[in-house]
Amino acid sequence: MTAPPCPICGKPSAPDKTPFCSRGCRDRDLLQWLGEGYRLPGRPATADGLDSGSDDD
């Protein structure tokens, strides 16, 4: 059974970097997450769901 290709560049994945092929692709993926390059769909935030700053707990 062969390993799936790297999700960034499509090259075969490396066993020590799975699912990526290299440290470069692994780091590029991390930067996408940290830079908000990946987004999950969802409904828009409303003012009701935000913290109002009061300490009524």
Coordinates of N, CA, C and O in Angstrom, one line a residue:
M1 N 0.8 -1.2 0.0 CA 0.0 0.0 0.0 C 0.9 1.3 0.0 O 1.8 1.4 0.8
T2 N 0.6 2.2 -0.9 CA 1.4 3.4 -1.0 C 0.8 4.5 -0.2 O -0.4 4.6 0.1
A3 N 1.7 5.4 0.3 CA 1.3 6.5 1.1 C 0.6 7.5 0.2 O 0.9 7.7 -1.0
P4 N -0.4 8.3 0.7 CA -1.1 9.3 -0.1 C -0.1 10.4 -0.4 O 0.9 10.6 0.3
P5 N -0.3 11.1 -1.5 CA 0.6 12.2 -1.8 C 0.5 13.4 -0.9 O -0.5 13.6 -0.2
C6 N 1.5 14.2 -0.9 CA 1.6 15.4 -0.1 C 0.4 16.3 -0.4 O 0.2 16.6 -1.6
P7 N -0.4 16.8 0.5 CA -1.5 17.7 0.2 C -1.1 19.1 -0.3 O -1.9 19.8 -0.9
I8 N 0.1 19.5 -0.2 CA 0.6 20.8 -0.6 C 1.1 20.7 -2.1 O 0.7 21.5 -2.9
C9 N 2.0 19.8 -2.4 CA 2.7 19.8 -3.7 C 2.4 18.5 -4.5 O 2.6 18.5 -5.7
G10 N 1.8 17.5 -3.9 CA 1.5 16.3 -4.6 C 2.6 15.2 -4.7 O 2.4 14.1 -5.3
K11 N 3.8 15.5 -4.2 CA 4.8 14.5 -4.2 C 4.5 13.4 -3.2 O 3.7 13.6 -2.3
P12 N 5.2 12.3 -3.3 CA 5.0 11.2 -2.3 C 5.3 11.7 -0.9 O 6.3 12.4 -0.7
S13 N 4.5 11.3 0.1 CA 4.8 11.8 1.4 C 6.0 11.0 2.0 O 6.2 9.9 1.7
A14 N 6.7 11.7 2.9 CA 7.8 11.1 3.6 C 7.3 10.5 4.9 O 6.5 11.1 5.6
P15 N 7.8 9.3 5.3 CA 7.3 8.6 6.5 C 7.5 9.5 7.8 O 6.7 9.5 8.7
D16 N 8.6 10.2 7.9 CA 8.8 11.0 9.1 C 8.1 12.4 9.0 O 8.1 13.1 10.0
K17 N 7.5 12.7 7.9 CA 6.8 14.0 7.8 C 5.3 13.9 7.4 O 4.7 14.8 7.0
T18 N 4.8 12.7 7.5 CA 3.4 12.3 7.0 C 2.4 13.3 7.6 O 2.5 13.7 8.7
P19 N 1.5 13.9 6.8 CA 1.2 13.5 5.4 C 2.0 14.3 4.4 O 1.7 14.3 3.2
F20 N 3.0 15.1 4.8 CA 3.7 16.0 3.9 C 5.0 15.3 3.4 O 5.4 14.2 3.9
C21 N 5.6 15.9 2.4 CA 6.8 15.3 1.8 C 8.1 15.8 2.4 O 9.1 15.2 2.3
S22 N 8.0 17.0 3.0 CA 9.2 17.7 3.5 C 8.8 18.7 4.6 O 7.6 19.0 4.8
R23 N 9.8 19.1 5.2 CA 9.6 20.1 6.3 C 9.0 21.4 5.7 O 8.2 22.1 6.3
G24 N 9.5 21.8 4.5 CA 9.0 23.0 3.8 C 7.5 22.9 3.6 O 6.8 23.9 3.8
C25 N 7.0 21.8 3.1 CA 5.5 21.7 2.9 C 4.8 21.7 4.2 O 3.7 22.3 4.3
R26 N 5.4 21.0 5.2 CA 4.7 21.0 6.6 C 4.7 22.4 7.1 O 3.6 22.9 7.6
D27 N 5.7 23.2 7.0 CA 5.7 24.6 7.5 C 4.8 25.5 6.7 O 4.2 26.4 7.3
R28 N 4.7 25.3 5.4 CA 3.8 26.1 4.6 C 2.4 25.8 5.0 O 1.6 26.8 5.1
D29 N 2.0 24.6 5.3 CA 0.7 24.3 5.8 C 0.4 25.0 7.1 O -0.7 25.6 7.3
L30 N 1.4 24.9 8.0 CA 1.2 25.6 9.3 C 1.0 27.1 9.2 O 0.2 27.7 9.8
L31 N 1.8 27.7 8.3 CA 1.6 29.1 8.0 C 0.2 29.5 7.5 O -0.3 30.5 7.8
Q32 N -0.3 28.6 6.7 CA -1.7 28.8 6.2 C -2.7 28.9 7.4 O -3.6 29.7 7.4
W33 N -2.5 27.9 8.3 CA -3.4 27.9 9.5 C -3.2 29.2 10.3 O -4.2 29.8 10.8
L34 N -2.0 29.5 10.6 CA -1.7 30.7 11.5 C -2.1 32.0 10.8 O -2.4 32.9 11.5
G35 N -2.0 32.1 9.5 CA -2.3 33.3 8.8 C -3.8 33.4 8.3 O -4.1 34.2 7.5
E36 N -4.6 32.5 8.9 CA -6.0 32.4 8.5 C -6.2 32.1 7.0 O -7.2 32.6 6.5
G37 N -5.3 31.4 6.4 CA -5.5 31.1 5.0 C -6.5 30.0 4.8 O -7.1 29.9 3.7
Y38 N -6.7 29.1 5.8 CA -7.8 28.1 5.8 C -8.9 28.6 6.6 O -8.7 29.2 7.7
R39 N -10.1 28.4 6.1 CA -11.3 28.9 6.9 C -12.3 27.7 6.8 O -12.5 27.1 5.8
L40 N -13.0 27.6 7.9 CA -14.1 26.6 8.0 C -15.4 27.4 7.8 O -15.6 28.4 8.4
P41 N -16.3 26.8 7.0 CA -17.6 27.5 6.8 C -18.5 27.5 8.1 O -18.4 26.6 8.9
G42 N -19.2 28.5 8.2 CA -20.1 28.6 9.4 C -21.0 29.8 9.2 O -20.8 30.6 8.3
R43 N -22.0 29.9 10.1 CA -22.9 31.1 10.0 C -22.2 32.3 10.6 O -21.3 32.2 11.4
P44 N -22.6 33.5 10.1 CA -21.9 34.7 10.6 C -22.1 34.9 12.1 O -23.2 34.5 12.7
A45 N -21.2 35.5 12.8 CA -21.3 35.8 14.2 C -22.3 36.9 14.4 O -22.4 37.8 13.6
T46 N -23.0 36.8 15.5 CA -24.0 37.9 15.8 C -23.5 38.6 17.1 O -22.7 38.0 17.9
A47 N -24.1 39.7 17.4 CA -23.7 40.5 18.6 C -24.2 39.7 19.8 O -23.6 39.9 20.9
D48 N -25.2 38.9 19.7 CA -25.7 38.1 20.9 C -24.7 37.1 21.4 O -24.6 36.8 22.5
G49 N -23.9 36.6 20.4 CA -22.9 35.5 20.8 C -21.6 36.1 21.3 O -20.7 35.3 21.7
L50 N -21.4 37.4 21.3 CA -20.1 37.9 21.6 C -20.1 38.3 23.1 O -21.1 38.7 23.7
D51 N -19.0 38.3 23.7 CA -18.8 38.7 25.1 C -19.0 40.2 25.2 O -18.4 41.0 24.6
S52 N -19.9 40.6 26.1 CA -20.3 42.0 26.2 C -19.3 42.7 27.2 O -19.3 44.0 27.3
G53 N -18.4 42.0 27.9 CA -17.5 42.6 28.7 C -18.0 42.7 30.2 O -17.3 43.2 31.1
S54 N -19.2 42.4 30.4 CA -19.8 42.5 31.8 C -19.4 41.2 32.6 O -19.3 40.2 32.0
D55 N -19.3 41.4 33.9 CA -19.0 40.3 34.8 C -20.2 39.9 35.6 O -20.2 40.0 36.8
D56 N -21.3 39.5 35.0 CA -22.5 39.2 35.7 C -22.6 37.7 36.1 O -23.6 37.3 36.6
D57 N -21.5 37.0 36.0 CA -21.5 35.6 36.3 C -21.7 35.3 37.7 O -21.2 35.5 38.7

